[in-house]
Amino acid sequence: MSAGAGKNKGLSGLVRPGLLGMKPYQPIVAPGSLAGDGVGPGGERIKLDGNENVYGCSPRVQEALRNYREYHVYPDPEQRELRRALAVYAGVSPEQVLAGAGSDEIIDLLLRLTLNPGESVIDCPPTFGMYRFGADVCGGKTITVRRTETFDVDIDAVLRAATRETKVIFIASPNNPTGGLTPRGDLLRLLETGALVVADEAYYEFCGETLAGDVARHENLVVLRTFSKWAGLAGLRLGYGIMAPELVQQLMKIKPPYNVNAAAEVAVGESLKDAAYLQGTVAALVGERDRLYAALGGVSWLAPYPSRANFILCRVEGRDAKQVQLGLRRKGIYIRHFATPPLQNYIRISAGKPEHTDAVIAALQGL
Ligand SMILES: Cc1ncc(COP(=O)(O)O)c(C=O)c1O
């Protein structure tokens, strides 16, 4: 042992300096966990804060998990069956697919694979917070290229901002929390930077537009998808990436061997066998999203934004968005609010069942 090696450093001496002061990710505050949290008229908590599928997962998933007997066996580290099933669904080859514990894990793996400390990623806020979070954890920098007034990606500005040290450009399309799509041609232009361009299609099933078919022609294009939103499996954690086989191989090397649990594997298989049922719930949610958008437009102090996903973002005018969120929470309705730039006074409401839309609109009108 060298001199001083055994000296007590204290925990702050052990944690990487760049992480000591890092702000934590702000997840959803669980319904029922705050004093004053209410329940709705039927005793139900109406949870519209996480863009989940309120219809739940396929009944085939419930049944298969009830009957599953192999929980004591580790899942396949190479995810062979799972990748085959995902590839058929996405119309790509299994070698182009990698699965993770949510697309959050694929974001993390991509950053751990590519970022050296001090190198950069680009994100375009307002957008999903895990891109910056993941870069922070890896000691990377985030170059912020704000979206325009209408929340479109400023592609020319992204191209100007990219440097030799830029490793990854993240674009969620449809974007969370704003709901809009980035046109395919714009996303493809970003490939000329040479950085990995990650088209995050977490809400693909609600809009039907994808770059999955472009991956074979572009080795620096990655498409991310998830079963959290359309398939009602947010709690089981299953996301996947579609990318060049060489990139899949590199990620395979660094991923935890058993990153996708056995229950999630079973659930994906059954969901895909019951895709027609799930697509029915997606169609219902899309219909309800559009009805919600129209109804929110009728509330004098809200300005809703059109959305291709399963939620609606609204600017709150002349009232405090946090108070609106808390007011609904007391009535058993759970939504997100945003209070920091570039979303200074906004709320986001996930599409639910018709009765949820009715309850939200009645509650907003009664505030
Ligand atoms: C744009 C976007 N990407 C990724 C995710 C994460 O999804 P998962 O549950 O698969 O980790 C979300 C979840 O909110 C999201 O909105």
mmCIF file of C-alpha atoms and ligand atoms in Angstrom:
data_model
loop_
_atom_site.group_PDB
_atom_site.id
_atom_site.type_symbol
_atom_site.label_atom_id
_atom_site.label_comp_id
_atom_site.label_asym_id
_atom_site.label_seq_id
_atom_site.Cartn_x
_atom_site.Cartn_y
_atom_site.Cartn_z
ATOM 1 C CA MET A 1 0.000 0.000 0.000
ATOM 2 C CA SER A 2 1.479 3.359 -0.921
ATOM 3 C CA ALA A 3 1.761 6.144 1.666
ATOM 4 C CA GLY A 4 -1.662 7.662 2.394
ATOM 5 C CA ALA A 5 -3.553 5.009 0.404
ATOM 6 C CA GLY A 6 -5.565 3.823 3.417
ATOM 7 C CA LYS A 7 -6.462 7.317 4.638
ATOM 8 C CA ASN A 8 -10.178 7.901 4.988
ATOM 9 C CA LYS A 9 -11.113 10.081 2.034
ATOM 10 C CA GLY A 10 -14.748 10.509 3.056
ATOM 11 C CA LEU A 11 -17.457 9.768 0.524
ATOM 12 C CA SER A 12 -17.053 13.109 -1.186
ATOM 13 C CA GLY A 13 -13.459 12.147 -1.936
ATOM 14 C CA LEU A 14 -14.634 8.944 -3.600
ATOM 15 C CA VAL A 15 -17.432 10.250 -5.801
ATOM 16 C CA ARG A 16 -16.275 11.612 -9.178
ATOM 17 C CA PRO A 17 -16.004 15.409 -8.754
ATOM 18 C CA GLY A 18 -18.177 16.051 -11.803
ATOM 19 C CA LEU A 19 -21.006 14.093 -10.234
ATOM 20 C CA LEU A 20 -20.899 15.492 -6.706
ATOM 21 C CA GLY A 21 -22.873 18.606 -7.586
ATOM 22 C CA MET A 22 -24.929 17.075 -10.398
ATOM 23 C CA LYS A 23 -28.665 17.749 -10.221
ATOM 24 C CA PRO A 24 -30.762 14.567 -10.027
ATOM 25 C CA TYR A 25 -33.221 13.672 -12.793
ATOM 26 C CA GLN A 26 -36.703 14.878 -11.876
ATOM 27 C CA PRO A 27 -38.955 11.839 -12.164
ATOM 28 C CA ILE A 28 -42.719 11.802 -11.672
ATOM 29 C CA VAL A 29 -43.876 12.293 -8.071
ATOM 30 C CA ALA A 30 -45.891 9.093 -7.513
ATOM 31 C CA PRO A 31 -49.658 9.603 -7.239
ATOM 32 C CA GLY A 32 -50.796 9.375 -3.624
ATOM 33 C CA SER A 33 -47.341 10.230 -2.249
ATOM 34 C CA LEU A 34 -48.006 13.905 -1.413
ATOM 35 C CA ALA A 35 -50.163 15.168 1.462
ATOM 36 C CA GLY A 36 -53.362 16.436 -0.148
ATOM 37 C CA ASP A 37 -53.264 13.985 -3.076
ATOM 38 C CA GLY A 38 -56.866 13.188 -3.942
ATOM 39 C CA VAL A 39 -58.862 10.508 -5.721
ATOM 40 C CA GLY A 40 -61.369 10.981 -8.518
ATOM 41 C CA PRO A 41 -65.154 10.548 -8.315
ATOM 42 C CA GLY A 42 -65.041 6.715 -8.570
ATOM 43 C CA GLY A 43 -62.199 6.453 -6.032
ATOM 44 C CA GLU A 44 -59.760 6.158 -8.958
ATOM 45 C CA ARG A 45 -56.523 8.087 -9.397
ATOM 46 C CA ILE A 46 -56.433 9.365 -12.954
ATOM 47 C CA LYS A 47 -52.764 9.135 -13.908
ATOM 48 C CA LEU A 48 -52.025 11.276 -16.943
ATOM 49 C CA ASP A 49 -48.472 12.366 -16.081
ATOM 50 C CA GLY A 50 -46.285 9.628 -17.628
ATOM 51 C CA ASN A 51 -47.600 9.099 -21.175
ATOM 52 C CA GLU A 52 -48.379 5.494 -20.294
ATOM 53 C CA ASN A 53 -51.125 3.456 -21.985
ATOM 54 C CA VAL A 54 -54.109 3.740 -19.615
ATOM 55 C CA TYR A 55 -55.639 0.593 -21.160
ATOM 56 C CA GLY A 56 -52.761 -1.403 -19.706
ATOM 57 C CA CYS A 57 -50.905 -4.240 -21.374
ATOM 58 C CA SER A 58 -52.374 -6.978 -23.555
ATOM 59 C CA PRO A 59 -54.440 -9.545 -21.594
ATOM 60 C CA ARG A 60 -52.191 -12.169 -23.253
ATOM 61 C CA VAL A 61 -49.242 -10.697 -21.329
ATOM 62 C CA GLN A 62 -51.083 -11.015 -17.998
ATOM 63 C CA GLU A 63 -51.982 -14.604 -18.777
ATOM 64 C CA ALA A 64 -48.492 -15.603 -19.951
ATOM 65 C CA LEU A 65 -46.826 -14.077 -16.893
ATOM 66 C CA ARG A 66 -49.276 -15.879 -14.590
ATOM 67 C CA ASN A 67 -48.243 -19.165 -16.188
ATOM 68 C CA TYR A 68 -44.498 -18.508 -16.602
ATOM 69 C CA ARG A 69 -42.383 -21.008 -14.669
ATOM 70 C CA GLU A 70 -38.783 -20.040 -15.527
ATOM 71 C CA TYR A 71 -38.163 -17.055 -13.250
ATOM 72 C CA HIS A 72 -35.230 -18.891 -11.635
ATOM 73 C CA VAL A 73 -33.328 -19.042 -14.965
ATOM 74 C CA TYR A 74 -31.231 -16.140 -16.283
ATOM 75 C CA PRO A 75 -32.489 -14.635 -19.522
ATOM 76 C CA ASP A 76 -30.512 -15.077 -22.778
ATOM 77 C CA PRO A 77 -27.676 -12.496 -22.680
ATOM 78 C CA GLU A 78 -27.731 -12.336 -26.473
ATOM 79 C CA GLN A 79 -31.495 -11.760 -26.525
ATOM 80 C CA ARG A 80 -31.785 -14.003 -29.604
ATOM 81 C CA GLU A 81 -35.530 -14.697 -29.630
ATOM 82 C CA LEU A 82 -36.352 -11.230 -28.411
ATOM 83 C CA ARG A 83 -34.262 -9.564 -31.102
ATOM 84 C CA ARG A 84 -35.805 -11.777 -33.772
ATOM 85 C CA ALA A 85 -39.324 -10.811 -32.677
ATOM 86 C CA LEU A 86 -38.469 -7.112 -32.460
ATOM 87 C CA ALA A 87 -36.802 -7.225 -35.881
ATOM 88 C CA VAL A 88 -39.891 -8.753 -37.519
ATOM 89 C CA TYR A 89 -42.066 -6.084 -35.905
ATOM 90 C CA ALA A 90 -39.764 -3.233 -36.966
ATOM 91 C CA GLY A 91 -39.096 -4.610 -40.460
ATOM 92 C CA VAL A 92 -35.319 -4.830 -39.962
ATOM 93 C CA SER A 93 -32.852 -7.668 -39.353
ATOM 94 C CA PRO A 94 -32.129 -9.117 -35.862
ATOM 95 C CA GLU A 95 -28.450 -8.095 -36.210
ATOM 96 C CA GLN A 96 -29.623 -4.469 -36.282
ATOM 97 C CA VAL A 97 -31.492 -4.729 -32.965
ATOM 98 C CA LEU A 98 -30.392 -4.360 -29.363
ATOM 99 C CA ALA A 99 -32.825 -4.505 -26.417
ATOM 100 C CA GLY A 100 -32.504 -2.761 -23.077
ATOM 101 C CA ALA A 101 -34.274 -2.129 -19.793
ATOM 102 C CA GLY A 102 -36.272 0.691 -21.334
ATOM 103 C CA SER A 103 -34.915 2.949 -24.043
ATOM 104 C CA ASP A 104 -33.365 4.840 -21.116
ATOM 105 C CA GLU A 105 -30.808 2.040 -20.886
ATOM 106 C CA ILE A 106 -29.978 2.231 -24.583
ATOM 107 C CA ILE A 107 -29.401 5.983 -24.239
ATOM 108 C CA ASP A 108 -27.059 5.305 -21.339
ATOM 109 C CA LEU A 109 -25.199 2.537 -23.201
ATOM 110 C CA LEU A 110 -24.753 4.667 -26.324
ATOM 111 C CA LEU A 111 -23.237 7.451 -24.254
ATOM 112 C CA ARG A 112 -20.993 5.129 -22.287
ATOM 113 C CA LEU A 113 -19.779 3.638 -25.541
ATOM 114 C CA THR A 114 -18.981 6.896 -27.290
ATOM 115 C CA LEU A 115 -18.320 9.793 -24.913
ATOM 116 C CA ASN A 116 -14.913 10.615 -23.539
ATOM 117 C CA PRO A 117 -14.956 13.137 -20.693
ATOM 118 C CA GLY A 118 -15.241 16.634 -22.146
ATOM 119 C CA GLU A 119 -16.756 15.497 -25.433
ATOM 120 C CA SER A 120 -20.233 16.657 -26.306
ATOM 121 C CA VAL A 121 -23.746 15.664 -27.191
ATOM 122 C CA ILE A 122 -26.345 17.951 -28.728
ATOM 123 C CA ASP A 123 -29.907 18.120 -27.502
ATOM 124 C CA CYS A 124 -32.720 20.407 -28.565
ATOM 125 C CA PRO A 125 -34.782 21.574 -25.620
ATOM 126 C CA PRO A 126 -37.484 21.546 -24.617
ATOM 127 C CA THR A 127 -37.004 17.799 -24.887
ATOM 128 C CA PHE A 128 -36.633 14.565 -22.974
ATOM 129 C CA GLY A 129 -34.299 15.055 -20.002
ATOM 130 C CA MET A 130 -32.420 11.765 -20.137
ATOM 131 C CA TYR A 131 -30.091 12.869 -22.960
ATOM 132 C CA ARG A 132 -28.469 15.602 -20.898
ATOM 133 C CA PHE A 133 -28.644 13.476 -17.768
ATOM 134 C CA GLY A 134 -26.818 10.593 -19.478
ATOM 135 C CA ALA A 135 -24.148 12.930 -20.843
ATOM 136 C CA ASP A 136 -23.636 14.452 -17.378
ATOM 137 C CA VAL A 137 -23.152 11.009 -15.842
ATOM 138 C CA CYS A 138 -20.456 10.252 -18.434
ATOM 139 C CA GLY A 139 -18.641 13.524 -17.806
ATOM 140 C CA GLY A 140 -19.682 14.869 -21.212
ATOM 141 C CA LYS A 141 -20.894 18.327 -22.194
ATOM 142 C CA THR A 142 -24.333 19.058 -23.571
ATOM 143 C CA ILE A 143 -24.563 21.609 -26.349
ATOM 144 C CA THR A 144 -28.036 23.051 -26.223
ATOM 145 C CA VAL A 145 -29.678 24.093 -29.474
ATOM 146 C CA ARG A 146 -33.055 25.509 -28.525
ATOM 147 C CA ARG A 147 -36.083 24.700 -30.626
ATOM 148 C CA THR A 148 -37.866 27.510 -32.443
ATOM 149 C CA GLU A 149 -40.938 29.364 -31.123
ATOM 150 C CA THR A 150 -43.104 26.585 -32.569
ATOM 151 C CA PHE A 151 -40.864 23.932 -31.019
ATOM 152 C CA ASP A 152 -39.372 22.762 -34.314
ATOM 153 C CA VAL A 153 -35.727 21.651 -34.428
ATOM 154 C CA ASP A 154 -33.508 24.347 -35.949
ATOM 155 C CA ILE A 155 -31.536 21.972 -38.183
ATOM 156 C CA ASP A 156 -29.152 24.628 -39.520
ATOM 157 C CA ALA A 157 -28.343 25.682 -35.957
ATOM 158 C CA VAL A 158 -27.648 22.053 -34.984
ATOM 159 C CA LEU A 159 -25.340 21.663 -37.997
ATOM 160 C CA ARG A 160 -23.509 24.849 -36.993
ATOM 161 C CA ALA A 161 -23.239 23.755 -33.351
ATOM 162 C CA ALA A 162 -21.761 20.311 -34.051
ATOM 163 C CA THR A 163 -17.998 20.150 -33.532
ATOM 164 C CA ARG A 164 -15.350 17.475 -33.996
ATOM 165 C CA GLU A 165 -15.958 16.529 -30.331
ATOM 166 C CA THR A 166 -19.706 16.036 -30.817
ATOM 167 C CA LYS A 167 -20.416 12.328 -30.512
ATOM 168 C CA VAL A 168 -24.198 12.094 -30.346
ATOM 169 C CA ILE A 169 -27.141 14.229 -31.501
ATOM 170 C CA PHE A 170 -30.453 13.340 -29.872
ATOM 171 C CA ILE A 171 -33.753 14.222 -31.521
ATOM 172 C CA ALA A 172 -36.997 12.858 -30.110
ATOM 173 C CA SER A 173 -39.592 12.628 -32.868
ATOM 174 C CA PRO A 174 -42.376 13.034 -31.886
ATOM 175 C CA ASN A 175 -40.750 15.159 -29.231
ATOM 176 C CA ASN A 176 -41.536 14.910 -25.545
ATOM 177 C CA PRO A 177 -43.012 17.145 -24.145
ATOM 178 C CA THR A 178 -43.939 19.252 -27.170
ATOM 179 C CA GLY A 179 -45.511 16.524 -29.360
ATOM 180 C CA GLY A 180 -44.267 17.565 -32.822
ATOM 181 C CA LEU A 181 -42.413 15.518 -35.448
ATOM 182 C CA THR A 182 -39.093 16.372 -37.059
ATOM 183 C CA PRO A 183 -39.299 15.665 -40.807
ATOM 184 C CA ARG A 184 -37.302 12.650 -41.994
ATOM 185 C CA GLY A 185 -35.288 14.750 -44.473
ATOM 186 C CA ASP A 186 -34.178 17.083 -41.658
ATOM 187 C CA LEU A 187 -33.046 14.176 -39.509
ATOM 188 C CA LEU A 188 -31.099 12.677 -42.411
ATOM 189 C CA ARG A 189 -29.293 15.995 -42.970
ATOM 190 C CA LEU A 190 -27.805 15.699 -39.491
ATOM 191 C CA LEU A 191 -25.981 12.518 -40.517
ATOM 192 C CA GLU A 192 -23.442 14.590 -42.432
ATOM 193 C CA THR A 193 -21.983 15.717 -39.070
ATOM 194 C CA GLY A 194 -20.579 12.198 -38.625
ATOM 195 C CA ALA A 195 -21.949 12.099 -35.061
ATOM 196 C CA LEU A 196 -24.372 9.359 -34.047
ATOM 197 C CA VAL A 197 -27.812 10.721 -34.824
ATOM 198 C CA VAL A 198 -30.333 9.208 -32.440
ATOM 199 C CA ALA A 199 -33.922 9.470 -33.646
ATOM 200 C CA ASP A 200 -35.870 8.686 -30.502
ATOM 201 C CA GLU A 201 -39.173 7.211 -31.664
ATOM 202 C CA ALA A 202 -40.639 6.414 -28.251
ATOM 203 C CA TYR A 203 -44.041 7.571 -29.583
ATOM 204 C CA TYR A 204 -43.747 5.966 -33.049
ATOM 205 C CA GLU A 205 -46.933 3.912 -32.789
ATOM 206 C CA PHE A 206 -49.005 7.070 -32.263
ATOM 207 C CA CYS A 207 -47.767 8.704 -35.483
ATOM 208 C CA GLY A 208 -46.586 5.886 -37.775
ATOM 209 C CA GLU A 209 -43.510 7.781 -39.045
ATOM 210 C CA THR A 210 -40.113 6.140 -38.710
ATOM 211 C CA LEU A 211 -36.524 6.126 -39.908
ATOM 212 C CA ALA A 212 -36.085 2.406 -39.191
ATOM 213 C CA GLY A 213 -35.815 1.708 -42.928
ATOM 214 C CA ASP A 214 -32.962 4.218 -43.271
ATOM 215 C CA VAL A 215 -30.670 2.530 -40.753
ATOM 216 C CA ALA A 216 -29.281 0.021 -43.277
ATOM 217 C CA ARG A 217 -27.938 2.882 -45.436
ATOM 218 C CA HIS A 218 -26.478 5.027 -42.624
ATOM 219 C CA GLU A 219 -24.016 3.596 -40.134
ATOM 220 C CA ASN A 220 -24.356 6.605 -37.804
ATOM 221 C CA LEU A 221 -28.169 6.507 -37.550
ATOM 222 C CA VAL A 222 -29.819 4.973 -34.470
ATOM 223 C CA VAL A 223 -33.570 4.613 -33.996
ATOM 224 C CA LEU A 224 -34.885 4.140 -30.465
ATOM 225 C CA ARG A 225 -38.222 2.563 -29.632
ATOM 226 C CA THR A 226 -39.984 1.423 -26.471
ATOM 227 C CA PHE A 227 -42.810 -0.789 -25.236
ATOM 228 C CA SER A 228 -43.538 1.697 -22.422
ATOM 229 C CA LYS A 229 -45.923 3.939 -24.302
ATOM 230 C CA TRP A 230 -48.000 2.024 -26.861
ATOM 231 C CA ALA A 231 -47.785 -1.487 -25.385
ATOM 232 C CA GLY A 232 -48.551 -0.686 -21.742
ATOM 233 C CA LEU A 233 -45.295 -2.153 -20.414
ATOM 234 C CA ALA A 234 -43.653 0.890 -18.782
ATOM 235 C CA GLY A 235 -43.317 -0.981 -15.493
ATOM 236 C CA LEU A 236 -41.522 -3.961 -17.060
ATOM 237 C CA ARG A 237 -38.906 -1.797 -18.826
ATOM 238 C CA LEU A 238 -38.333 -2.801 -22.427
ATOM 239 C CA GLY A 239 -36.833 -0.555 -25.056
ATOM 240 C CA TYR A 240 -34.780 -1.288 -28.147
ATOM 241 C CA GLY A 241 -32.463 0.362 -30.590
ATOM 242 C CA ILE A 242 -32.201 -0.197 -34.346
ATOM 243 C CA MET A 243 -28.709 0.495 -35.670
ATOM 244 C CA ALA A 244 -25.771 -0.839 -37.692
ATOM 245 C CA PRO A 245 -24.851 -4.426 -36.715
ATOM 246 C CA GLU A 246 -21.284 -3.286 -35.847
ATOM 247 C CA LEU A 247 -22.707 -0.820 -33.338
ATOM 248 C CA VAL A 248 -24.976 -3.519 -31.879
ATOM 249 C CA GLN A 249 -21.870 -5.677 -31.390
ATOM 250 C CA GLN A 250 -20.025 -2.900 -29.573
ATOM 251 C CA LEU A 251 -23.001 -2.269 -27.279
ATOM 252 C CA MET A 252 -23.389 -6.017 -26.673
ATOM 253 C CA LYS A 253 -19.859 -6.004 -25.243
ATOM 254 C CA ILE A 254 -20.566 -3.304 -22.656
ATOM 255 C CA LYS A 255 -24.160 -4.009 -21.666
ATOM 256 C CA PRO A 256 -24.841 -5.878 -18.426
ATOM 257 C CA PRO A 257 -25.297 -9.477 -19.608
ATOM 258 C CA TYR A 258 -28.835 -9.919 -18.276
ATOM 259 C CA ASN A 259 -30.111 -6.388 -18.816
ATOM 260 C CA VAL A 260 -33.542 -7.435 -20.094
ATOM 261 C CA ASN A 261 -35.443 -9.490 -17.528
ATOM 262 C CA ALA A 262 -37.282 -12.714 -18.344
ATOM 263 C CA ALA A 263 -40.733 -11.260 -17.643
ATOM 264 C CA ALA A 264 -40.123 -8.408 -20.088
ATOM 265 C CA GLU A 265 -39.024 -10.907 -22.738
ATOM 266 C CA VAL A 266 -42.192 -12.932 -22.324
ATOM 267 C CA ALA A 267 -44.278 -9.762 -22.309
ATOM 268 C CA VAL A 268 -42.803 -8.511 -25.575
ATOM 269 C CA GLY A 269 -43.433 -11.839 -27.308
ATOM 270 C CA GLU A 270 -47.061 -11.873 -26.202
ATOM 271 C CA SER A 271 -47.580 -8.178 -27.001
ATOM 272 C CA LEU A 272 -46.389 -8.732 -30.547
ATOM 273 C CA LYS A 273 -48.713 -11.722 -30.951
ATOM 274 C CA ASP A 274 -51.510 -9.410 -29.805
ATOM 275 C CA ALA A 275 -50.412 -6.354 -31.805
ATOM 276 C CA ALA A 276 -53.899 -5.898 -33.289
ATOM 277 C CA TYR A 277 -55.402 -5.536 -29.808
ATOM 278 C CA LEU A 278 -52.708 -3.046 -28.767
ATOM 279 C CA GLN A 279 -53.083 -1.082 -31.981
ATOM 280 C CA GLY A 280 -56.781 -0.805 -31.116
ATOM 281 C CA THR A 281 -55.887 0.880 -27.824
ATOM 282 C CA VAL A 282 -53.403 3.123 -29.671
ATOM 283 C CA ALA A 283 -56.162 4.178 -32.093
ATOM 284 C CA ALA A 284 -58.469 4.914 -29.142
ATOM 285 C CA LEU A 285 -55.740 7.033 -27.508
ATOM 286 C CA VAL A 286 -55.046 8.937 -30.720
ATOM 287 C CA GLY A 287 -58.770 9.714 -31.022
ATOM 288 C CA GLU A 288 -58.848 10.840 -27.414
ATOM 289 C CA ARG A 289 -55.686 12.925 -27.843
ATOM 290 C CA ASP A 290 -57.423 14.844 -30.611
ATOM 291 C CA ARG A 291 -60.582 15.287 -28.542
ATOM 292 C CA LEU A 292 -58.463 16.438 -25.583
ATOM 293 C CA TYR A 293 -56.646 18.947 -27.812
ATOM 294 C CA ALA A 294 -59.932 20.429 -29.013
ATOM 295 C CA ALA A 295 -61.397 20.543 -25.496
ATOM 296 C CA LEU A 296 -58.279 22.183 -24.029
ATOM 297 C CA GLY A 297 -58.525 24.802 -26.757
ATOM 298 C CA GLY A 298 -61.926 25.674 -25.277
ATOM 299 C CA VAL A 299 -60.399 26.559 -21.884
ATOM 300 C CA SER A 300 -59.816 30.311 -22.102
ATOM 301 C CA TRP A 301 -56.498 30.332 -20.180
ATOM 302 C CA LEU A 302 -54.846 27.408 -21.993
ATOM 303 C CA ALA A 303 -53.051 27.317 -25.354
ATOM 304 C CA PRO A 304 -52.608 23.665 -26.462
ATOM 305 C CA TYR A 305 -50.014 22.560 -29.039
ATOM 306 C CA PRO A 306 -50.867 20.026 -31.764
ATOM 307 C CA SER A 307 -49.359 16.623 -31.007
ATOM 308 C CA ARG A 308 -48.486 13.415 -32.910
ATOM 309 C CA ALA A 309 -47.812 11.530 -29.665
ATOM 310 C CA ASN A 310 -50.116 10.482 -26.809
ATOM 311 C CA PHE A 311 -50.076 13.732 -24.834
ATOM 312 C CA ILE A 312 -50.816 17.416 -25.221
ATOM 313 C CA LEU A 313 -48.614 20.295 -24.073
ATOM 314 C CA CYS A 314 -50.382 23.536 -23.100
ATOM 315 C CA ARG A 315 -49.122 27.008 -22.338
ATOM 316 C CA VAL A 316 -50.846 28.332 -19.222
ATOM 317 C CA GLU A 317 -51.805 31.994 -19.481
ATOM 318 C CA GLY A 318 -52.494 34.251 -16.519
ATOM 319 C CA ARG A 319 -52.292 31.438 -13.958
ATOM 320 C CA ASP A 320 -49.525 29.463 -12.334
ATOM 321 C CA ALA A 321 -48.964 26.051 -13.990
ATOM 322 C CA LYS A 322 -47.804 24.501 -10.714
ATOM 323 C CA GLN A 323 -51.003 25.592 -8.983
ATOM 324 C CA VAL A 324 -53.010 24.130 -11.870
ATOM 325 C CA GLN A 325 -51.168 20.828 -11.494
ATOM 326 C CA LEU A 326 -51.686 20.813 -7.706
ATOM 327 C CA GLY A 327 -55.341 21.781 -8.095
ATOM 328 C CA LEU A 328 -55.928 18.770 -10.346
ATOM 329 C CA ARG A 329 -53.891 16.519 -8.038
ATOM 330 C CA ARG A 330 -56.238 17.356 -5.170
ATOM 331 C CA LYS A 331 -59.075 16.139 -7.390
ATOM 332 C CA GLY A 332 -57.282 12.861 -8.124
ATOM 333 C CA ILE A 333 -55.977 13.847 -11.585
ATOM 334 C CA TYR A 334 -52.215 13.678 -12.126
ATOM 335 C CA ILE A 335 -50.504 15.719 -14.854
ATOM 336 C CA ARG A 336 -47.012 17.225 -15.416
ATOM 337 C CA HIS A 337 -46.141 20.873 -15.120
ATOM 338 C CA PHE A 338 -43.039 22.729 -16.328
ATOM 339 C CA ALA A 339 -41.771 25.849 -14.620
ATOM 340 C CA THR A 340 -38.274 26.436 -15.965
ATOM 341 C CA PRO A 341 -37.165 27.925 -19.292
ATOM 342 C CA PRO A 342 -37.718 27.184 -22.096
ATOM 343 C CA LEU A 343 -41.038 25.909 -20.691
ATOM 344 C CA GLN A 344 -41.752 28.583 -18.127
ATOM 345 C CA ASN A 345 -45.437 27.997 -17.410
ATOM 346 C CA TYR A 346 -46.744 24.885 -19.129
ATOM 347 C CA ILE A 347 -48.628 21.680 -18.389
ATOM 348 C CA ARG A 348 -48.577 18.328 -20.197
ATOM 349 C CA ILE A 349 -51.529 15.953 -20.090
ATOM 350 C CA SER A 350 -51.388 12.365 -21.386
ATOM 351 C CA ALA A 351 -54.296 11.111 -23.472
ATOM 352 C CA GLY A 352 -56.511 8.714 -21.507
ATOM 353 C CA LYS A 353 -59.924 7.103 -21.775
ATOM 354 C CA PRO A 354 -62.923 9.242 -22.781
ATOM 355 C CA GLU A 355 -64.025 9.517 -19.140
ATOM 356 C CA HIS A 356 -60.557 10.800 -18.220
ATOM 357 C CA THR A 357 -60.800 13.583 -20.805
ATOM 358 C CA ASP A 358 -64.213 14.530 -19.433
ATOM 359 C CA ALA A 359 -62.875 14.553 -15.846
ATOM 360 C CA VAL A 360 -59.813 16.662 -16.799
ATOM 361 C CA ILE A 361 -61.841 19.256 -18.660
ATOM 362 C CA ALA A 362 -64.452 19.494 -15.876
ATOM 363 C CA ALA A 363 -61.686 19.822 -13.257
ATOM 364 C CA LEU A 364 -59.843 22.526 -15.245
ATOM 365 C CA GLN A 365 -63.047 24.474 -15.714
ATOM 366 C CA GLY A 366 -63.710 24.268 -11.988
ATOM 367 C CA LEU A 367 -60.315 25.665 -10.954
HETATM 368 C C1 LIG B 1 -38.767 10.670 -25.896
HETATM 369 C C2 LIG B 1 -38.621 9.576 -24.893
HETATM 370 N N1 LIG B 1 -37.626 8.709 -25.045
HETATM 371 C C3 LIG B 1 -37.442 7.701 -24.173
HETATM 372 C C4 LIG B 1 -38.286 7.548 -23.084
HETATM 373 C C5 LIG B 1 -37.976 6.456 -22.102
HETATM 374 O O1 LIG B 1 -38.712 5.339 -22.340
HETATM 375 P P1 LIG B 1 -38.429 3.971 -21.601
HETATM 376 O O2 LIG B 1 -39.577 3.776 -20.661
HETATM 377 O O3 LIG B 1 -38.393 2.965 -22.697
HETATM 378 O O4 LIG B 1 -37.122 4.064 -20.880
HETATM 379 C C6 LIG B 1 -39.337 8.436 -22.888
HETATM 380 C C7 LIG B 1 -40.217 8.307 -21.719
HETATM 381 O O5 LIG B 1 -40.876 9.215 -21.293
HETATM 382 C C8 LIG B 1 -39.518 9.486 -23.823
HETATM 383 O O6 LIG B 1 -40.485 10.380 -23.689
#
